Amino acid sequence: MTLDRPMDTIIDARVYAKRWWTLAALCLSLLIVIVGNSSLNVALPTLSRVLGASTAQLQWVVAAYSLVFAGLLFSAGAIGDRYGRKGALQFGLAVYLVACVLATASNAMWQLIASRALMGVGAAFIMPSTLSILVNVFPPDERTKAIAIWAGTTGAAGAIGPVASGWLLGHFWYGSVFLINVPILLTALVAGRFLVPKSRDTHQGLLDPVGAVLSIVGIVSLVYGLIEAPQLGWRSSETLIAFAVAAVVLTLFAAWELRVDEPMLDIRLFRNPAFSTGTGGMILIFLSMFGVMFLVTQYFQLILGYTPLSASLRFLPMAPIMLVVAPMTPRLSARFGANRVVSIGMCGVALGLLLFRGISPQTSYWYILVSIACLVSGMALSMSPMTASIMSAVPPRRAGAGSAMNDATRELGAALGIALMGSLAASRYAANIAQVTSHLPAGVRHQAGISLADALSAATKLGGPAGHALTLGTQHAFIGGIQLAVTCGAALSAAAAVIVLRRLPRQAAHGTALRGAVEAMETTAELGLAGVEPAFAQDRDTVL
């Protein structure tokens, strides 16, 4: 009887019959990306001790992933749409597998940084492919449920990843945090081969290779200047050249995007206050979150003496706080306006950052938890309304590009947070530690200036009163760096609160506003816990 049906109907029926198995394969693919990214912060002190990583190298090993991910996201999604989403997904998984194996075998920081950049390539192909395939597999009446499961996977992975890494670091070597992904990747590759259907859309996914190259070169130059400035000097020729290259190349990128018919990023969208304010605010949110986590993870382990597992467990309250606060945002936005809600959220972020100024080598975890609660609550209030604002500024026919921009801002914010806040902290630390070690031998001064872990190691070798004094001086030098970084972050957040209040629209347009608590929790689970794109089914229907 099936022979009487058109061939596409037979294929559609087969795809529909195994749709939930397909979803499982997609969620497994996504799980790898989120766990692989969210689990690295807890390993930073271990990398510093075992591989002798400098502060700049620690910044690069985190930022390399986000930079490549953000730079390739538009192009990778377009390649998948045009040439086949299943192929793009399988390619991304294969690249990620190779990168994990290389990271596991790395015995130098430059190798690990290169492996992390390669993971970013794989993730850029995996992430958009999973959601694009999901939308093509599920009918509209089941799509919302499927996307909710997809979003829940990202949230759970974002919370579980650091804990799993903390446990592994307590029992195995640092490479185990990457090796654990290998069997999962192999399973996802095999499952994808048999469970994921082929799909593509030649009318979507126009490529812009020139724009992609210009954006990557410009952003990498900017981040390079920020990360290397504490060591090279903020006014050194190399730092100034890096900033100059970034300015010139990003200007060329903007000019190029204005002249092409189908730009990777439509620069004209920034004329809309909803888009420009929402995008800038979201970059700042992720800048604050990733910058604080980068610094506080080292503070937990190297100053307070927590184990990697214990440190990761102390970040877990972030998830329930976000999921409690986020459902309130649609109701609050409807009553008071999105601009006021986001402005209050930004003030909460500023307060949370300022509270981190009160930390010391003996600070109670409960004080830190209050600081985290203020910071995270402000983020939860801000993210969903800003996401809706960004999407409302994009014409429905360009919703896919708008969502990709939404994703890229988070990765860009993560990279800038590591670069900017990390470098501010490193600059203050270098100045403080130079005073502490001015009377010590040259070898000790050099080692203490490399990183917090190296300074503490030098203090242990010194021993006696001199070693104890160096330990205390090192701790206060690093805390002084954190205080400078969070103060600058708080100032940016406070300024953003004023700008958002004046420029962000009260309500989003053309149906992209969050409609209730479920949508707000979905967006927050994805963005807050994992740092991936938002999933608006009503927008995806018309684009993918």
XYZ file of C-alpha atoms in Angstrom:
544
model
C 0.000 0.000 0.000
C 2.878 2.363 0.676
C 3.874 2.154 -2.972
C 0.848 4.294 -3.861
C 2.146 7.181 -1.737
C 4.586 9.791 -2.965
C 8.154 9.137 -1.883
C 8.340 12.252 0.336
C 5.272 11.077 2.270
C 6.939 7.729 2.991
C 10.073 9.461 4.209
C 8.080 11.889 6.343
C 6.186 9.016 7.963
C 9.398 7.232 8.840
C 10.928 10.391 10.256
C 7.806 11.083 12.301
C 7.737 7.557 13.719
C 11.186 7.875 15.273
C 11.005 11.582 16.119
C 11.491 11.086 19.876
C 14.544 8.915 19.272
C 15.825 11.666 17.006
C 15.293 14.149 19.819
C 17.294 11.920 22.159
C 20.195 11.878 19.677
C 20.028 15.656 19.291
C 19.967 16.210 23.046
C 22.938 13.886 23.444
C 24.854 15.902 20.855
C 23.968 19.108 22.650
C 24.889 17.644 26.029
C 28.478 17.212 24.880
C 28.876 20.837 23.858
C 27.429 22.240 27.070
C 29.282 19.897 29.431
C 32.511 20.469 27.543
C 32.190 24.238 27.874
C 30.678 24.643 31.333
C 33.084 22.224 33.007
C 36.326 24.029 32.210
C 36.244 26.861 34.776
C 36.598 24.490 37.706
C 39.753 23.040 36.126
C 41.586 26.379 35.813
C 43.486 26.212 39.135
C 44.539 22.644 38.302
C 45.846 23.768 34.905
C 47.734 26.568 36.590
C 49.400 24.172 39.023
C 50.069 21.230 36.693
C 50.941 22.989 33.434
C 52.296 26.192 34.957
C 49.711 28.289 33.117
C 50.000 32.043 33.393
C 46.935 34.198 33.976
C 46.889 35.157 30.282
C 46.999 31.485 29.238
C 44.101 30.696 31.546
C 42.143 33.504 29.908
C 42.945 32.186 26.441
C 41.958 28.591 27.216
C 38.465 29.797 28.132
C 38.114 32.586 25.575
C 39.413 30.600 22.574
C 36.285 28.453 22.536
C 33.882 31.391 22.719
C 35.742 33.436 20.112
C 35.720 30.691 17.496
C 32.149 29.704 18.349
C 30.870 33.281 17.968
C 32.868 33.911 14.806
C 31.725 30.764 12.992
C 28.145 30.486 14.263
C 26.543 32.429 11.397
C 28.551 30.638 8.715
C 28.164 27.168 10.241
C 24.395 27.551 10.477
C 24.225 28.752 6.880
C 26.362 25.832 5.672
C 24.066 23.389 7.458
C 20.957 24.967 5.979
C 22.333 24.974 2.458
C 24.297 21.724 2.232
C 22.618 19.528 4.838
C 22.012 19.836 8.571
C 22.715 16.207 9.379
C 26.079 16.411 7.640
C 26.902 19.618 9.524
C 25.960 17.965 12.821
C 28.054 14.869 12.131
C 30.972 17.008 11.008
C 30.735 19.082 14.196
C 30.659 15.968 16.370
C 33.683 14.512 14.586
C 35.661 17.741 14.981
C 34.702 17.956 18.649
C 35.790 14.334 19.164
C 39.206 15.016 17.650
C 39.546 18.173 19.756
C 38.730 16.287 22.987
C 41.331 13.616 22.227
C 43.937 16.299 21.487
C 43.035 18.184 24.681
C 43.371 15.014 26.731
C 46.848 14.398 25.320
C 47.996 18.024 25.713
C 51.027 18.604 27.899
C 51.473 22.307 27.161
C 49.053 25.207 27.399
C 49.392 26.224 23.742
C 48.225 22.728 22.758
C 45.259 22.946 25.095
C 44.310 26.407 23.842
C 44.445 25.169 20.236
C 42.292 22.171 21.176
C 39.746 24.466 22.816
C 39.597 26.593 19.659
C 38.969 23.423 17.652
C 36.154 22.539 20.068
C 34.650 25.911 19.216
C 34.644 24.934 15.533
C 32.794 21.718 16.316
C 30.321 23.441 18.630
C 29.516 26.076 15.989
C 28.314 23.301 13.673
C 26.585 21.225 16.367
C 24.548 23.900 18.125
C 22.492 25.390 15.263
C 22.099 22.003 13.578
C 20.406 20.383 16.589
C 17.638 22.976 16.804
C 17.198 23.260 13.030
C 16.747 19.488 12.734
C 14.381 19.444 15.713
C 12.095 22.030 14.097
C 12.035 20.026 10.870
C 11.239 16.720 12.631
C 8.406 17.761 14.950
C 5.031 19.108 13.843
C 3.916 22.456 15.302
C 1.658 20.876 17.922
C 4.586 18.917 19.426
C 7.364 21.368 18.756
C 7.008 23.384 21.945
C 7.313 20.257 24.096
C 10.331 19.065 22.112
C 12.048 22.445 22.420
C 11.335 22.465 26.167
C 13.102 19.097 26.481
C 15.955 20.405 24.349
C 16.219 23.507 26.546
C 16.062 21.426 29.725
C 19.000 19.384 28.467
C 21.120 22.507 28.094
C 20.178 23.710 31.548
C 20.896 20.379 33.221
C 24.185 19.982 31.370
C 25.260 23.474 32.383
C 24.698 22.620 36.031
C 26.070 19.054 35.956
C 29.222 19.757 33.921
C 31.224 21.584 36.626
C 30.267 19.032 39.295
C 31.332 16.124 37.103
C 34.623 17.874 36.336
C 35.191 18.601 40.008
C 34.774 14.923 40.874
C 37.061 13.813 38.034
C 39.795 16.257 39.040
C 39.679 14.842 42.548
C 40.407 11.312 41.273
C 42.207 11.627 37.921
C 44.489 13.959 35.947
C 43.299 17.171 34.317
C 42.815 15.527 30.910
C 39.953 13.413 32.280
C 37.572 16.376 32.004
C 37.944 16.105 28.215
C 38.316 12.330 27.942
C 34.903 11.772 29.547
C 33.327 13.270 26.399
C 34.813 10.685 24.060
C 32.387 7.775 24.687
C 29.452 10.201 24.630
C 30.641 11.638 21.322
C 31.043 8.190 19.783
C 27.524 7.277 20.921
C 26.127 10.518 19.482
C 27.867 9.916 16.150
C 26.446 6.409 15.830
C 22.986 7.484 17.005
C 23.007 10.409 14.605
C 23.931 8.143 11.710
C 20.744 6.103 12.126
C 18.284 8.367 13.934
C 18.797 11.854 12.501
C 17.133 12.525 9.125
C 18.631 14.577 6.349
C 17.253 18.062 5.740
C 18.349 21.253 4.066
C 16.915 24.456 2.655
C 18.704 25.968 -0.330
C 16.657 29.164 0.040
C 18.183 29.748 3.463
C 21.766 29.860 4.591
C 23.448 32.348 2.233
C 27.151 32.425 2.981
C 29.242 35.485 3.814
C 32.834 34.210 4.108
C 34.376 37.688 3.907
C 32.221 38.906 6.789
C 33.062 35.814 8.827
C 36.823 36.301 8.372
C 36.690 40.014 9.142
C 34.617 39.488 12.285
C 36.929 36.776 13.622
C 40.112 38.791 12.924
C 38.649 41.929 14.481
C 37.330 40.284 17.635
C 40.446 38.150 18.154
C 42.636 41.267 17.816
C 40.528 43.063 20.421
C 40.634 40.152 22.859
C 44.359 39.651 22.243
C 45.027 43.241 23.185
C 42.937 42.953 26.351
C 44.447 39.656 27.507
C 48.090 40.433 26.760
C 48.040 44.045 27.953
C 48.811 43.277 31.646
C 52.020 41.492 30.614
C 53.050 43.655 27.653
C 51.839 46.948 29.096
C 48.636 48.788 28.237
C 50.590 51.447 26.327
C 53.081 49.094 24.687
C 53.391 49.139 20.900
C 52.134 45.560 20.571
C 49.014 46.273 22.640
C 48.250 49.490 20.760
C 48.759 47.742 17.405
C 46.332 44.992 18.451
C 43.678 47.567 19.386
C 44.320 49.495 16.170
C 43.959 46.352 14.049
C 40.703 45.548 15.878
C 39.318 49.026 15.220
C 40.267 49.007 11.529
C 39.100 45.459 10.793
C 35.794 45.824 12.662
C 35.169 49.064 10.763
C 35.835 47.214 7.496
C 33.480 44.471 8.704
C 30.698 47.003 9.281
C 31.295 48.599 5.859
C 31.263 45.199 4.157
C 28.061 44.126 5.855
C 26.365 47.345 4.732
C 27.143 46.710 1.060
C 26.273 43.002 0.650
C 22.723 41.924 -0.206
C 22.489 39.191 2.444
C 24.832 40.214 5.271
C 25.931 37.872 8.011
C 24.990 40.664 10.419
C 22.665 43.425 9.268
C 24.359 46.506 10.741
C 21.221 48.565 10.079
C 19.479 46.674 12.880
C 21.573 48.605 15.390
C 19.608 51.733 14.490
C 16.686 50.149 16.302
C 16.982 50.878 20.063
C 15.351 47.543 20.909
C 18.084 45.645 19.058
C 21.108 47.750 19.971
C 20.176 48.144 23.639
C 19.171 44.502 24.015
C 22.349 43.283 22.321
C 24.615 45.542 24.357
C 22.864 44.604 27.578
C 23.119 40.895 26.874
C 26.835 41.177 26.133
C 27.264 42.916 29.467
C 25.280 40.228 31.319
C 27.515 37.454 30.015
C 30.613 39.584 30.469
C 29.769 39.860 34.160
C 28.858 36.205 34.631
C 31.873 34.665 32.905
C 34.288 37.253 34.293
C 33.154 36.629 37.871
C 33.212 32.846 37.495
C 36.726 32.975 36.018
C 38.023 34.885 39.049
C 35.917 33.352 41.822
C 36.779 29.797 40.784
C 40.441 30.558 41.420
C 39.553 32.364 44.646
C 37.601 29.342 45.911
C 40.359 26.834 45.251
C 43.610 28.747 45.632
C 42.713 31.117 48.474
C 39.873 29.482 50.408
C 41.345 26.018 49.788
C 38.246 24.285 48.387
C 38.692 21.164 46.283
C 37.524 21.309 42.639
C 34.383 19.339 43.541
C 33.633 21.488 46.572
C 34.125 24.656 44.520
C 31.799 23.466 41.762
C 29.092 22.525 44.269
C 29.153 26.066 45.605
C 28.103 27.388 42.198
C 25.038 25.121 42.020
C 22.665 27.612 43.723
C 22.881 29.707 40.547
C 20.489 27.322 38.783
C 17.556 27.329 41.244
C 17.881 31.083 41.808
C 17.530 31.727 38.083
C 14.647 29.308 37.697
C 12.795 30.913 40.607
C 13.251 34.498 39.444
C 12.889 34.029 35.677
C 9.171 33.041 35.633
C 8.326 36.399 37.216
C 9.718 38.419 34.312
C 6.761 38.210 31.855
C 4.277 39.350 34.494
C 6.591 42.082 35.780
C 7.364 43.257 32.232
C 3.681 43.424 31.357
C 2.926 45.484 34.454
C 5.943 47.767 34.741
C 7.505 47.603 31.284
C 10.493 45.627 30.045
C 12.760 48.653 30.299
C 12.106 49.068 34.027
C 12.443 45.347 34.764
C 15.737 45.067 32.881
C 17.008 48.264 34.509
C 16.260 46.830 37.956
C 17.991 43.607 36.891
C 21.076 45.556 35.840
C 21.073 47.305 39.210
C 20.974 43.850 40.835
C 23.995 42.825 38.762
C 25.831 45.985 39.849
C 24.983 45.320 43.510
C 26.133 41.716 43.281
C 29.429 42.790 41.739
C 29.975 45.444 44.388
C 29.360 42.899 47.142
C 32.329 40.913 45.835
C 34.499 43.827 46.927
C 33.965 42.633 50.497
C 35.737 39.276 50.106
C 38.900 38.422 52.036
C 41.060 35.306 52.630
C 38.632 34.337 55.433
C 35.266 35.260 53.887
C 32.357 32.985 54.757
C 30.700 31.153 51.879
C 27.351 32.574 52.996
C 28.530 36.094 52.178
C 29.650 34.909 48.748
C 26.290 33.166 48.260
C 24.455 36.449 48.942
C 26.701 38.153 46.372
C 25.988 35.397 43.830
C 22.244 35.568 44.577
C 22.111 39.310 43.831
C 24.165 38.892 40.671
C 22.182 35.934 39.338
C 18.783 37.399 40.241
C 19.654 40.515 38.265
C 20.665 38.371 35.304
C 17.460 36.350 35.454
C 15.353 39.510 35.463
C 17.256 40.935 32.490
C 17.833 38.082 30.070
C 14.349 37.079 28.969
C 13.015 40.620 28.294
C 16.194 41.552 26.414
C 15.997 38.399 24.315
C 12.401 39.245 23.398
C 13.456 42.811 22.619
C 16.241 41.668 20.289
C 13.945 39.290 18.435
C 11.181 41.903 18.185
C 13.529 44.235 16.329
C 14.249 41.664 13.607
C 11.763 41.224 10.727
C 10.077 37.800 10.853
C 11.762 36.721 7.615
C 15.144 37.359 9.281
C 14.316 35.749 12.633
C 16.936 33.045 12.088
C 19.653 35.657 11.671
C 18.321 37.505 14.712
C 18.504 34.372 16.810
C 22.037 33.694 15.584
C 22.976 37.222 16.593
C 21.365 36.513 19.946
C 23.636 33.496 20.330
C 26.773 35.286 19.194
C 26.319 38.107 21.711
C 26.488 35.605 24.558
C 29.691 34.017 23.333
C 31.180 37.436 22.630
C 30.192 38.569 26.120
C 31.818 35.464 27.594
C 35.086 36.100 25.742
C 35.113 39.795 26.621
C 34.306 39.005 30.259
C 37.298 36.694 30.546
C 39.502 39.172 28.672
C 38.419 42.436 30.296
C 37.751 41.440 33.909
C 40.602 38.937 33.890
C 43.035 41.534 32.580
C 41.918 44.227 35.012
C 42.441 41.769 37.848
C 45.800 40.665 36.420
C 47.035 44.257 36.079
C 46.180 45.113 39.684
C 47.624 41.788 40.875
C 50.898 42.453 39.031
C 51.210 45.896 40.601
C 50.397 44.605 44.084
C 52.626 41.524 43.936
C 55.559 43.616 42.723
C 55.402 45.561 45.984
C 55.105 42.389 48.054
C 58.115 40.693 46.410
C 60.363 43.734 45.911
C 62.786 42.532 48.620
C 62.846 38.882 47.505
C 65.262 37.151 45.062
C 64.709 37.732 41.356
C 63.627 34.130 40.746
C 60.894 34.387 43.380
C 59.722 37.749 42.017
C 59.445 36.313 38.523
C 57.562 33.197 39.622
C 55.162 35.167 41.804
C 54.305 37.455 38.896
C 53.220 34.623 36.578
C 49.997 33.647 38.338
C 48.372 33.174 41.723
C 49.189 29.452 41.744
C 52.853 30.114 40.936
C 53.096 32.721 43.680
C 51.640 30.341 46.266
C 54.036 27.640 45.091
C 56.953 30.043 45.520
C 55.729 30.867 49.027
C 55.633 27.163 49.919
C 59.225 26.734 48.736
C 60.387 29.729 50.761
C 58.781 28.461 53.950
C 59.144 30.106 57.361
C 58.067 33.683 58.079
C 59.079 34.836 54.580
C 56.916 32.195 52.950
C 53.972 32.995 55.231
C 54.297 36.711 54.470
C 54.416 35.986 50.731
C 51.307 33.798 50.998
C 49.335 36.559 52.723
C 50.648 39.197 50.351
C 49.770 37.064 47.331
C 46.243 36.446 48.566
C 45.595 40.134 49.163
C 47.179 41.029 45.809
C 44.801 38.691 43.975
C 41.789 39.864 45.964
C 42.756 43.444 45.119
C 42.608 42.456 41.450
C 39.141 40.976 41.894
C 37.977 44.140 43.642
C 39.138 46.329 40.749
C 37.506 44.066 38.161
C 34.128 43.882 39.906
C 34.136 47.626 40.566
C 34.573 48.349 36.860
C 31.919 45.750 36.049
C 29.531 47.351 38.526
C 30.105 50.776 36.977
C 29.302 49.378 33.518
C 26.156 47.693 34.853
C 24.972 50.863 36.565
C 25.493 52.864 33.369
C 23.654 50.173 31.418
C 20.731 50.373 33.852
C 20.281 54.050 32.990
C 20.622 53.465 29.238
C 18.192 50.540 29.286
C 15.614 52.547 31.218
C 15.689 55.280 28.582
C 16.151 53.328 25.345
C 14.697 49.821 25.703
C 11.033 49.633 24.562
C 8.436 48.815 27.187
C 7.106 45.873 25.167
C 8.405 43.723 22.302
C 6.684 43.745 18.913
C 5.280 41.243 16.383
C 4.640 38.341 18.722
C 8.078 37.706 20.062
C 7.438 38.850 23.603
C 7.652 36.171 26.256
C 4.135 34.903 26.807
C 4.476 33.351 30.209
C 6.570 31.730 32.904
C 7.344 28.629 30.830
C 8.941 30.636 28.018
C 10.919 32.707 30.517
C 12.234 29.585 32.256
C 13.129 28.042 28.904
C 15.130 31.066 27.848
C 16.852 31.350 31.204
C 17.687 27.644 31.305
C 19.420 27.964 27.959
C 21.085 31.322 28.390
C 21.786 31.444 32.093
C 22.839 27.899 32.781
C 24.512 26.981 29.550
C 25.137 30.042 27.410
C 23.393 28.894 24.248
C 20.784 30.277 21.946
C 17.150 30.987 22.814
C 14.460 28.808 21.249
C 11.358 30.651 20.153
C 9.161 28.147 18.374
C 6.968 30.806 16.822
C 9.992 32.404 15.154
C 11.640 29.162 14.111
C 8.515 27.995 12.358
C 8.808 30.694 9.761
C 12.528 30.494 9.216
C 13.806 26.980 9.497
